[in-house]
PDB file of C-alpha atoms and ligand atoms in Angstrom:
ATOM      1  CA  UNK E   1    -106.016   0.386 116.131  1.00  0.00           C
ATOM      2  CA  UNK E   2    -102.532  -0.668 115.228  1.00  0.00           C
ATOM      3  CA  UNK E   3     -99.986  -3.474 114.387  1.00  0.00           C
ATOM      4  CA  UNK E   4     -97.355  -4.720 117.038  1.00  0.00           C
ATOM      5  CA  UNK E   5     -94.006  -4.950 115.676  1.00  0.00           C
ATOM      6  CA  UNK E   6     -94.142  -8.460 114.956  1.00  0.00           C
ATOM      7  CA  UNK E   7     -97.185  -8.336 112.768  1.00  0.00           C
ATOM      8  CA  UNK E   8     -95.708  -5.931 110.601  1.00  0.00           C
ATOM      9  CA  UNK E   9     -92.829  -7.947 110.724  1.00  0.00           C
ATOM     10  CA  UNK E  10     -95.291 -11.185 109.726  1.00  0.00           C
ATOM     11  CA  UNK E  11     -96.855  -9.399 106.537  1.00  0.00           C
ATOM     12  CA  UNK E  12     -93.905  -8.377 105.234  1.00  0.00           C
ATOM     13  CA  UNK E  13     -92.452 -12.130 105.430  1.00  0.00           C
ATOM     14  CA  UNK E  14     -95.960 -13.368 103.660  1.00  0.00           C
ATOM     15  CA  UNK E  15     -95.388 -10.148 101.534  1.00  0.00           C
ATOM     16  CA  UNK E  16     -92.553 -11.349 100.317  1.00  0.00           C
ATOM     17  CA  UNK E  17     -93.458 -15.002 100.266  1.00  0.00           C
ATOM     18  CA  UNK E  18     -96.271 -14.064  98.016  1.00  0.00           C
ATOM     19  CA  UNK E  19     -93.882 -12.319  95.868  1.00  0.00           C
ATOM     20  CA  UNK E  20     -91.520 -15.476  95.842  1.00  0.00           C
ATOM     21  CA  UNK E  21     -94.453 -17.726  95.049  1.00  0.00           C
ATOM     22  CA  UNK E  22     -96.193 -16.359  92.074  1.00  0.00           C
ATOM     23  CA  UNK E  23     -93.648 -13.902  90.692  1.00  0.00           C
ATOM     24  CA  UNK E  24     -91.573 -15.224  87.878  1.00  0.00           C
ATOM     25  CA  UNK E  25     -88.877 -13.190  85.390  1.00  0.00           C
ATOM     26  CA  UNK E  26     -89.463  -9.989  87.355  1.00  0.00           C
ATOM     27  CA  UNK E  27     -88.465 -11.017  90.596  1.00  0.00           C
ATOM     28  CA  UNK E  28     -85.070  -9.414  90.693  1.00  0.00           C
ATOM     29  CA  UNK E  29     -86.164  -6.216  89.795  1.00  0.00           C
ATOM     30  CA  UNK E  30     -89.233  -5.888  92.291  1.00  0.00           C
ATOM     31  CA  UNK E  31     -86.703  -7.390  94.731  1.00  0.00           C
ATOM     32  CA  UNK E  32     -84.560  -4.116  94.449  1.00  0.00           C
ATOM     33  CA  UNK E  33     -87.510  -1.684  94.325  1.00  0.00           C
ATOM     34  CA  UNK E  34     -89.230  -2.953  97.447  1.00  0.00           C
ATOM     35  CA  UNK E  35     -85.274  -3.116  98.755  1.00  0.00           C
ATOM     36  CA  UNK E  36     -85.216   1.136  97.508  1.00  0.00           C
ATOM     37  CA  UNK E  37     -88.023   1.999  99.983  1.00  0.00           C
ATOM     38  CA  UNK E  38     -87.990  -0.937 102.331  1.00  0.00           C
ATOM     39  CA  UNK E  39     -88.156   1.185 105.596  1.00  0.00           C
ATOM     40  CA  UNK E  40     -91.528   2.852 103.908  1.00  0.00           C
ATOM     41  CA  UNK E  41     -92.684  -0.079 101.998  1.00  0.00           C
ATOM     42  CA  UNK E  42     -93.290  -1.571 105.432  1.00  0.00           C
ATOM     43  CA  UNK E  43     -94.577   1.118 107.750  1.00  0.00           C
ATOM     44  CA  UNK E  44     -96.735   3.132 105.349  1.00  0.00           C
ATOM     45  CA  UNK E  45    -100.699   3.066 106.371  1.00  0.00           C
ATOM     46  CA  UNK E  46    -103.212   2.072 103.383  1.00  0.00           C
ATOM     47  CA  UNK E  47    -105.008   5.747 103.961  1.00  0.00           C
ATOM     48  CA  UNK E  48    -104.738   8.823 105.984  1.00  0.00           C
ATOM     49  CA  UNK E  49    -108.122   8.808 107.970  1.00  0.00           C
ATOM     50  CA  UNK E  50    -108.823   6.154 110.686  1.00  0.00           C
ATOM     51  CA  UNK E  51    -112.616   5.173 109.351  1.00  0.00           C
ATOM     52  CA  UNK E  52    -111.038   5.130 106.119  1.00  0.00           C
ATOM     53  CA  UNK E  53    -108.754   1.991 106.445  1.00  0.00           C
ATOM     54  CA  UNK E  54    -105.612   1.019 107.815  1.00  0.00           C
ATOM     55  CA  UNK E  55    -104.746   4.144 108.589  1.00  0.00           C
ATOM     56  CA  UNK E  56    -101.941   2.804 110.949  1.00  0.00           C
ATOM     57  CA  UNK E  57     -98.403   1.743 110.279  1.00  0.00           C
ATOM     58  CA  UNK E  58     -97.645  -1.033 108.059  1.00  0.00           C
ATOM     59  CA  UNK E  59    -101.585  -0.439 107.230  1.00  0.00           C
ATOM     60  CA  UNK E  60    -100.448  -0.648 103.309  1.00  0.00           C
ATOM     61  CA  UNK E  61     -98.894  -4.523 103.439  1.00  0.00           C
ATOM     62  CA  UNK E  62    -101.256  -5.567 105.587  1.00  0.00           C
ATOM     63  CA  UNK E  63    -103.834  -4.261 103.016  1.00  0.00           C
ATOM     64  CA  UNK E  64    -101.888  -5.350 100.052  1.00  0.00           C
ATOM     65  CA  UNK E  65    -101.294  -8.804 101.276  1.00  0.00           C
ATOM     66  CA  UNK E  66    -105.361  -9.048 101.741  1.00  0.00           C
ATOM     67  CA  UNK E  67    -106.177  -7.752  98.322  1.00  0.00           C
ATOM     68  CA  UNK E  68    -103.895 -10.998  96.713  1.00  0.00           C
ATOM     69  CA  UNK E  69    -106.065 -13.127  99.077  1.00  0.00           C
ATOM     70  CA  UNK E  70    -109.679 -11.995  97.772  1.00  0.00           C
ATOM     71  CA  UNK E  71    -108.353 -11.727  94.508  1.00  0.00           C
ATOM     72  CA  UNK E  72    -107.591 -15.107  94.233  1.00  0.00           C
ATOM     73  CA  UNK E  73    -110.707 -15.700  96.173  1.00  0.00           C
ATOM     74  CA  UNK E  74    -112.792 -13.575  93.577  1.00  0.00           C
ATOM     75  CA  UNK E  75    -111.081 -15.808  90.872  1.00  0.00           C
ATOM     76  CA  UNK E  76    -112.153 -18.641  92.037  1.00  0.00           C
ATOM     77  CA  UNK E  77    -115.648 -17.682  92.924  1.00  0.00           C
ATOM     78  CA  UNK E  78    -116.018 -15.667  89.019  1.00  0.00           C
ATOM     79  CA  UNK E  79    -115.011 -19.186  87.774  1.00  0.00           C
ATOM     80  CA  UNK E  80    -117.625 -20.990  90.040  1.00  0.00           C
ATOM     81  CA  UNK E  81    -120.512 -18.687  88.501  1.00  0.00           C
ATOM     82  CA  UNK E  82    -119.471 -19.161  85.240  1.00  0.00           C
ATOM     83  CA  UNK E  83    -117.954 -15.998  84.310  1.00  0.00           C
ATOM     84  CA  UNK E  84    -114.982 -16.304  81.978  1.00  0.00           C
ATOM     85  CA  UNK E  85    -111.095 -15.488  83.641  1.00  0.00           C
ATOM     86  CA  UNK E  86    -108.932 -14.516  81.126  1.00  0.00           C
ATOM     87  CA  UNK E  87    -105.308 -13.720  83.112  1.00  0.00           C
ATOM     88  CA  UNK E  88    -102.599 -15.618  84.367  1.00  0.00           C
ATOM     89  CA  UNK E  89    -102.301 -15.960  87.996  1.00  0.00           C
ATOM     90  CA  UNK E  90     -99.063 -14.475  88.266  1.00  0.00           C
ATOM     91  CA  UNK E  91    -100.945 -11.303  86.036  1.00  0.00           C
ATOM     92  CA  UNK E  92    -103.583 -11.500  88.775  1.00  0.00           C
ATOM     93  CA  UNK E  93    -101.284 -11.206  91.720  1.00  0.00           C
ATOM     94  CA  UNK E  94     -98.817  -8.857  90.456  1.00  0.00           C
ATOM     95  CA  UNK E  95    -102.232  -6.408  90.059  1.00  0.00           C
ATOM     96  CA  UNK E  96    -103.328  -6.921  93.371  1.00  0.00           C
ATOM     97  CA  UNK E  97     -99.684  -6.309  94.629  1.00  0.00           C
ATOM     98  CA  UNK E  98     -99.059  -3.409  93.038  1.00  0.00           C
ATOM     99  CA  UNK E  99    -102.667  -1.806  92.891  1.00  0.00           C
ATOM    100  CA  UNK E 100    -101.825   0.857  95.738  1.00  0.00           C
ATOM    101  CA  UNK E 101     -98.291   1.366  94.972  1.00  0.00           C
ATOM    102  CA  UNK E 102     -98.385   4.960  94.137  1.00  0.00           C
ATOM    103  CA  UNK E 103     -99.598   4.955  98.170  1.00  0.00           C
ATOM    104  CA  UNK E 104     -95.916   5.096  99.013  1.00  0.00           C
ATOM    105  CA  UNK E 105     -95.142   7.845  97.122  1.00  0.00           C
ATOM    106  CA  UNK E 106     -93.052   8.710  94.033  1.00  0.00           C
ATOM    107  CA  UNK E 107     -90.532   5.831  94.855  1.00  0.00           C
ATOM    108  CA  UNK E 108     -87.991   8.094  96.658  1.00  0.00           C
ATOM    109  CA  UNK E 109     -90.088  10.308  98.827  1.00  0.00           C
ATOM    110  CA  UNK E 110     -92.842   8.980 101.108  1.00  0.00           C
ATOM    111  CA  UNK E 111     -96.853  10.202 100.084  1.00  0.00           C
ATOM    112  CA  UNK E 112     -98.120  10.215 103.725  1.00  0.00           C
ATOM    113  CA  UNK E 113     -96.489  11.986 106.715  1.00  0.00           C
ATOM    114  CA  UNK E 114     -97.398  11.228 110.197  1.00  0.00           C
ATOM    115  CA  UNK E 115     -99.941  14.195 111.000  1.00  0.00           C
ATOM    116  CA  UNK E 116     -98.355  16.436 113.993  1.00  0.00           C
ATOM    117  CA  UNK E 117    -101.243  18.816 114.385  1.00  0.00           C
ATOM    118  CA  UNK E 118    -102.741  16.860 117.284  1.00  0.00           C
ATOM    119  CA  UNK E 119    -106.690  19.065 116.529  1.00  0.00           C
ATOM    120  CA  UNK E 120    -106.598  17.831 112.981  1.00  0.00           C
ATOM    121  CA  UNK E 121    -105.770  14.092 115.299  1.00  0.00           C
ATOM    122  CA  UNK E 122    -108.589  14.035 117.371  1.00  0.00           C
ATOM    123  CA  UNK E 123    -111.381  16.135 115.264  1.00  0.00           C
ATOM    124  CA  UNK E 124    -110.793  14.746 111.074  1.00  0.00           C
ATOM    125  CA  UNK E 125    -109.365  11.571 112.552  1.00  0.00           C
ATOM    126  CA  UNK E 126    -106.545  12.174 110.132  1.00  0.00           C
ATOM    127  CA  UNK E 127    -103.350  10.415 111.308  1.00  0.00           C
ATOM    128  CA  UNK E 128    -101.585  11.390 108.023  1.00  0.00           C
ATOM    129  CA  UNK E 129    -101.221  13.879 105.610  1.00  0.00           C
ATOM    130  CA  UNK E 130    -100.463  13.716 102.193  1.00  0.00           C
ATOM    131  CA  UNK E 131     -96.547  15.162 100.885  1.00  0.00           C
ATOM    132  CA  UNK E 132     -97.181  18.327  99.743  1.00  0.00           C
ATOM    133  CA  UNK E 133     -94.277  17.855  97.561  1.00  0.00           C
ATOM    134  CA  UNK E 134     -94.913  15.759  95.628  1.00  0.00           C
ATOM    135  CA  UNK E 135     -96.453  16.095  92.274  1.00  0.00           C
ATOM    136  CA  UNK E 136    -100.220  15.694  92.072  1.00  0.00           C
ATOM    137  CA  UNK E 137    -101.160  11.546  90.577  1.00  0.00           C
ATOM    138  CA  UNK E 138    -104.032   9.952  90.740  1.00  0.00           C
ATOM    139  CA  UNK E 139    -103.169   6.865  92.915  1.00  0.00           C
ATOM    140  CA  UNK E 140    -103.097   4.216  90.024  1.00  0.00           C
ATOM    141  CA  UNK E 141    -101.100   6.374  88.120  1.00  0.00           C
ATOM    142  CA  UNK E 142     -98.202   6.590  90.574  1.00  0.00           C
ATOM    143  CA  UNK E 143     -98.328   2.990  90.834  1.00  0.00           C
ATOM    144  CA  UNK E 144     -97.587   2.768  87.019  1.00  0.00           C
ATOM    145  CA  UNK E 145     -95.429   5.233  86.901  1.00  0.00           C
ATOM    146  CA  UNK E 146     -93.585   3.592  90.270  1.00  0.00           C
ATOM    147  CA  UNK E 147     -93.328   0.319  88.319  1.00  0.00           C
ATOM    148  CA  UNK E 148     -91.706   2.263  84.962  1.00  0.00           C
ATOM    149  CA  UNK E 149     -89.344   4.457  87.245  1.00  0.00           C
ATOM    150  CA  UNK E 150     -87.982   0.764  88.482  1.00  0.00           C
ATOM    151  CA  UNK E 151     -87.932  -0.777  85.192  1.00  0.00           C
ATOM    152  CA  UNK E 152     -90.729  -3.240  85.871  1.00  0.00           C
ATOM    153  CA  UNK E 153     -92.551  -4.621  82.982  1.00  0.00           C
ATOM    154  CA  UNK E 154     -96.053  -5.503  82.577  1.00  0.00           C
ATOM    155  CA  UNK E 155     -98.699  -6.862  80.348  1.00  0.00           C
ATOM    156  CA  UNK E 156    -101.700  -5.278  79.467  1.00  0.00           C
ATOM    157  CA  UNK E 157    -104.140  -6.689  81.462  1.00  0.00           C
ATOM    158  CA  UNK E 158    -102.106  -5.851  84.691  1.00  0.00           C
ATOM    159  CA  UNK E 159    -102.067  -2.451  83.749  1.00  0.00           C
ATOM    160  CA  UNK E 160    -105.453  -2.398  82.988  1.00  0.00           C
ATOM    161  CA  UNK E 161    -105.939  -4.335  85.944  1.00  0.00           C
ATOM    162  CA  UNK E 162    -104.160  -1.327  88.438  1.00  0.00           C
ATOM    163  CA  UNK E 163    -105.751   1.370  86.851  1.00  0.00           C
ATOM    164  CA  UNK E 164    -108.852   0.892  87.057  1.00  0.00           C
ATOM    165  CA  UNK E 165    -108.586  -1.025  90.366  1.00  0.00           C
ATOM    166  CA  UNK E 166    -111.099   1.858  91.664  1.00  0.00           C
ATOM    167  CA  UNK E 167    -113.647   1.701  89.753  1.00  0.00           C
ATOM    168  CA  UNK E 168    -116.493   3.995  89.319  1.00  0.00           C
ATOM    169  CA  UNK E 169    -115.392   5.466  92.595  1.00  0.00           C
ATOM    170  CA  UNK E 170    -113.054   7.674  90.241  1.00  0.00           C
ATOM    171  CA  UNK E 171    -115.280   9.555  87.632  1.00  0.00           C
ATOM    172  CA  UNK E 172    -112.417   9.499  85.548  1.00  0.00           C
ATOM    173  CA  UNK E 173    -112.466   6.159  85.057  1.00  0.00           C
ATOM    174  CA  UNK E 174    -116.479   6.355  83.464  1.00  0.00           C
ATOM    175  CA  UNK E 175    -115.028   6.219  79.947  1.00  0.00           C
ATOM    176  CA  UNK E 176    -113.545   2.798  80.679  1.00  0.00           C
ATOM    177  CA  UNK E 177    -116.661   1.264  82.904  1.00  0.00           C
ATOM    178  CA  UNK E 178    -119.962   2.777  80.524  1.00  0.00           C
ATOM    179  CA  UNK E 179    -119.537   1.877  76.760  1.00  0.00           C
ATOM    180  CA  UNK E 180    -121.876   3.029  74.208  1.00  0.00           C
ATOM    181  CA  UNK E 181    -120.366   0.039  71.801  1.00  0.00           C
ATOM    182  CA  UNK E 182    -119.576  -3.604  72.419  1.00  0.00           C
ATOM    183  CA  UNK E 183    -116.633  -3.218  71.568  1.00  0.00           C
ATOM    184  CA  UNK E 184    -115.411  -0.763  73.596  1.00  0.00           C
ATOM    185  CA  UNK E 185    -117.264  -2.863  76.736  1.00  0.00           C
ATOM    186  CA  UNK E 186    -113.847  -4.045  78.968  1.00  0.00           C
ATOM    187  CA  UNK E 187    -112.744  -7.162  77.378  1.00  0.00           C
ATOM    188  CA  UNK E 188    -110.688  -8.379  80.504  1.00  0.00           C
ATOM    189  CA  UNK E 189    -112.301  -9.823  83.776  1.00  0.00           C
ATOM    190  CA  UNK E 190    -109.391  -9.168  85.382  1.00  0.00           C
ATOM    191  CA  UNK E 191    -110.342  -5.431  86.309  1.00  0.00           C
ATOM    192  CA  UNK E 192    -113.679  -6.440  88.094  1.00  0.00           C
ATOM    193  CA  UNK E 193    -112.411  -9.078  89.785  1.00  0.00           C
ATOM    194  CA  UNK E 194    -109.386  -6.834  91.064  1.00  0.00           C
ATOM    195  CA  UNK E 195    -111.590  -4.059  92.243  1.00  0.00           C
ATOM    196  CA  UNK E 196    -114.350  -5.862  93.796  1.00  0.00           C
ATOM    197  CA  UNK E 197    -111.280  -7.625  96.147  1.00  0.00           C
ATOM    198  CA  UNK E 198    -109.955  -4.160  96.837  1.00  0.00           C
ATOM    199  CA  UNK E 199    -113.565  -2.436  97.709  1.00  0.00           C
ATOM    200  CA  UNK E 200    -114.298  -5.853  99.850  1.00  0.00           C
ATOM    201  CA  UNK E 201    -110.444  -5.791 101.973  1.00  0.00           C
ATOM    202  CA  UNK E 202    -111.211  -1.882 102.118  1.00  0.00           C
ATOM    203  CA  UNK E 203    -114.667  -2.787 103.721  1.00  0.00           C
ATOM    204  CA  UNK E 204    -113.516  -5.630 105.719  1.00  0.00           C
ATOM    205  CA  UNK E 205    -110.623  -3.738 107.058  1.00  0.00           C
ATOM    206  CA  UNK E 206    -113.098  -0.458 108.130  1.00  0.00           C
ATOM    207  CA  UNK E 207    -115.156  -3.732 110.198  1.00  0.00           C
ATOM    208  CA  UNK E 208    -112.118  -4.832 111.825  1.00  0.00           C
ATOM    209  CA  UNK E 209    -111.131  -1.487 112.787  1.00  0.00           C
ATOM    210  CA  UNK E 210    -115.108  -0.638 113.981  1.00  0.00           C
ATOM    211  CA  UNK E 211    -115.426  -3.978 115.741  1.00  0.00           C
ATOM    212  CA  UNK E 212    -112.583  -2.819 117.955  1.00  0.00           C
ATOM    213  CA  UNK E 213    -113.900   0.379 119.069  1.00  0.00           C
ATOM    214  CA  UNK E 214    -113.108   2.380 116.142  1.00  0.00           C
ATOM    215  CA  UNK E 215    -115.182   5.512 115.790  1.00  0.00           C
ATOM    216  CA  UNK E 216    -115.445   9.132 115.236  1.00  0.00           C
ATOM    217  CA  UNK E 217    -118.914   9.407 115.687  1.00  0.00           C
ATOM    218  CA  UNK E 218    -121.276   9.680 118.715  1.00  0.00           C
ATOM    219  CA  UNK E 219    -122.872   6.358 119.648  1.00  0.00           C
ATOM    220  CA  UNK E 220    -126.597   6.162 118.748  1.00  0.00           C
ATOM    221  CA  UNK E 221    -128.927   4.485 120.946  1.00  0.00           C
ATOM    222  CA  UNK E 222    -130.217   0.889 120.305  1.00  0.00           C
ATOM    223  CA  UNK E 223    -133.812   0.439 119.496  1.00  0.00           C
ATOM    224  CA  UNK E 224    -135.277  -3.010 119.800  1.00  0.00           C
ATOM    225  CA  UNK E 225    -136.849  -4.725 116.695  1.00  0.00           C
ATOM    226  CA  UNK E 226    -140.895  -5.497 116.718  1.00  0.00           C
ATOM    227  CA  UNK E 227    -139.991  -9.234 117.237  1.00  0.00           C
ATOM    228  CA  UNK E 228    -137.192  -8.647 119.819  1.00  0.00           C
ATOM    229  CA  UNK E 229    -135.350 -11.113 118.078  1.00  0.00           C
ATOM    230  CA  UNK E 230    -132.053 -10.756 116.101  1.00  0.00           C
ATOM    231  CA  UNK E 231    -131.757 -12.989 113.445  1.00  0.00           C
ATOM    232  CA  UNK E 232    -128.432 -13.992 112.505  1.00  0.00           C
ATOM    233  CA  UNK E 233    -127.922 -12.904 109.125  1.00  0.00           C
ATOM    234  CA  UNK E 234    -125.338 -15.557 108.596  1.00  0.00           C
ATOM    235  CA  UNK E 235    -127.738 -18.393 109.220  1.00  0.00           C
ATOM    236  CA  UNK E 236    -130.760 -16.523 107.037  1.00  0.00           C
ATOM    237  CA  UNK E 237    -128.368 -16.764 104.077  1.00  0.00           C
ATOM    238  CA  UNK E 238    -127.258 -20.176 104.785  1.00  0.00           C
ATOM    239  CA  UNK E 239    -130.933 -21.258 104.763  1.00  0.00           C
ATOM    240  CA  UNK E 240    -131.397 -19.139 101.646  1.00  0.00           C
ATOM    241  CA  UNK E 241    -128.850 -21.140  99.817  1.00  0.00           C
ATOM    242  CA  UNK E 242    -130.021 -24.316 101.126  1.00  0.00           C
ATOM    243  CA  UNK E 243    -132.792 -23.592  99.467  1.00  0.00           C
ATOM    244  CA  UNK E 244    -132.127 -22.983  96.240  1.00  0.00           C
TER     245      UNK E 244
HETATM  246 FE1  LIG I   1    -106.337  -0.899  97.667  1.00  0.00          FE
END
């Protein structure tokens, strides 16, 4: 799967637009960093590996510009339930923008590299590898240190908010996620609603690249249920909620 040039073209406008829209003081200065590595700002994949996601170019905007979306979605759906939001949208959306920054590298030299060995192409599915000279970071980390390098402030909660955008997918963020006191529990909602839109656009982005005959793996054949019917799982839920 991949972008035509006018879809890459298209995020980067929204990219921007979103930028324009809910950015306030620190528009300037993210203005000139995006404008320092523009050329891989926009063509940079989200990952390396095909059935990991977006591993195609301008995979990273298109990514970014869907993590904003569910974030805001998320937000809106926390507040529905009742759960308490405790961020300003623009703290929301600069988190979301700048989750995966470190993706892109150190700032001046690119992270992924178009993979030339065409074996490690067609057998790992890797379409990338990483720079190998660049200094080890854990991905959040480069982000932060990204933002500091271009003088890019932010508050507390958006850092928070980037570095643990992973999770418990990253052991080392445990100490942050399991809390033996209350008050150590995380006092901002602005970390789960962050990562839960990045693990959903991650997912959604590995269906849209399956649904178009994405895969790695041999096919498996079909088996039929007992009933021989296929119930739309769509309308099952829909009745669910109806019935509540
Ligand atoms: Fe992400």
């Amino acid at each position: 799967m991949s972008l035509t040039p006018e879809q890459i073209q298209a995020n980067y406008q929204k990219h921007l637009k979103i930028i324009d829209n809910y950015i306030g003081d620190r528009k300037d200065s993210i203005k000139s960093m995006i404008n320092h590595m523009e050329e891989t700002y926009v063509m940079a994949p989200a990952s390396g590996r095909k059935w990991y996601h977006n591993a195609f170019a301008g995979g990273y905007v298109d990514h970014v510009n869907r993590v904003v979306h569910y974030a805001v979605e998320q937000h809106r759906l926390y507040q529905k339930m009742g759960g308490t939001t405790d961020y300003t949208e623009e703290e929301l959306v600069f988190a979301a923008l700048f989750h995966d920054l470190g993706k892109l590298g150190d700032g001046d030299e690119p992270n992924y590299l178009p993979q030339t060995d065409k074996w490690r192409q067609d057998k790992l599915s890797e379409m990338y590898q990483y720079n190998p000279d660049l200094d080890f970071m854990l991905i959040p980390d480069r982000s932060l240190f990204i933002l500091q390098k271009f003088g890019i402030p932010m508050s507390q909660k958006e850092f928070l908010g980037i570095r643990l955008h992973d999770g418990v997918f990253d052991k080392a963020n445990e100490a942050y996620f399991f809390s033996n006191v209350e008050s150590s529990r995380q006092k901002t909602s602005i970390i789960s609603i962050l990562h839960t839109a990045d693990f959903l656009a991650s997912k959604v982005e590995y269906d849209i690249w399956k649904r178009n005959g994405g895969s790695t793996i041999p096919k498996v054949k079909k088996t039929k249920s007992t009933s021989g019917k296929r119930v739309n799982s769509s309308d099952g839920l829909n009745n669910l909620l109806k019935n509540l």
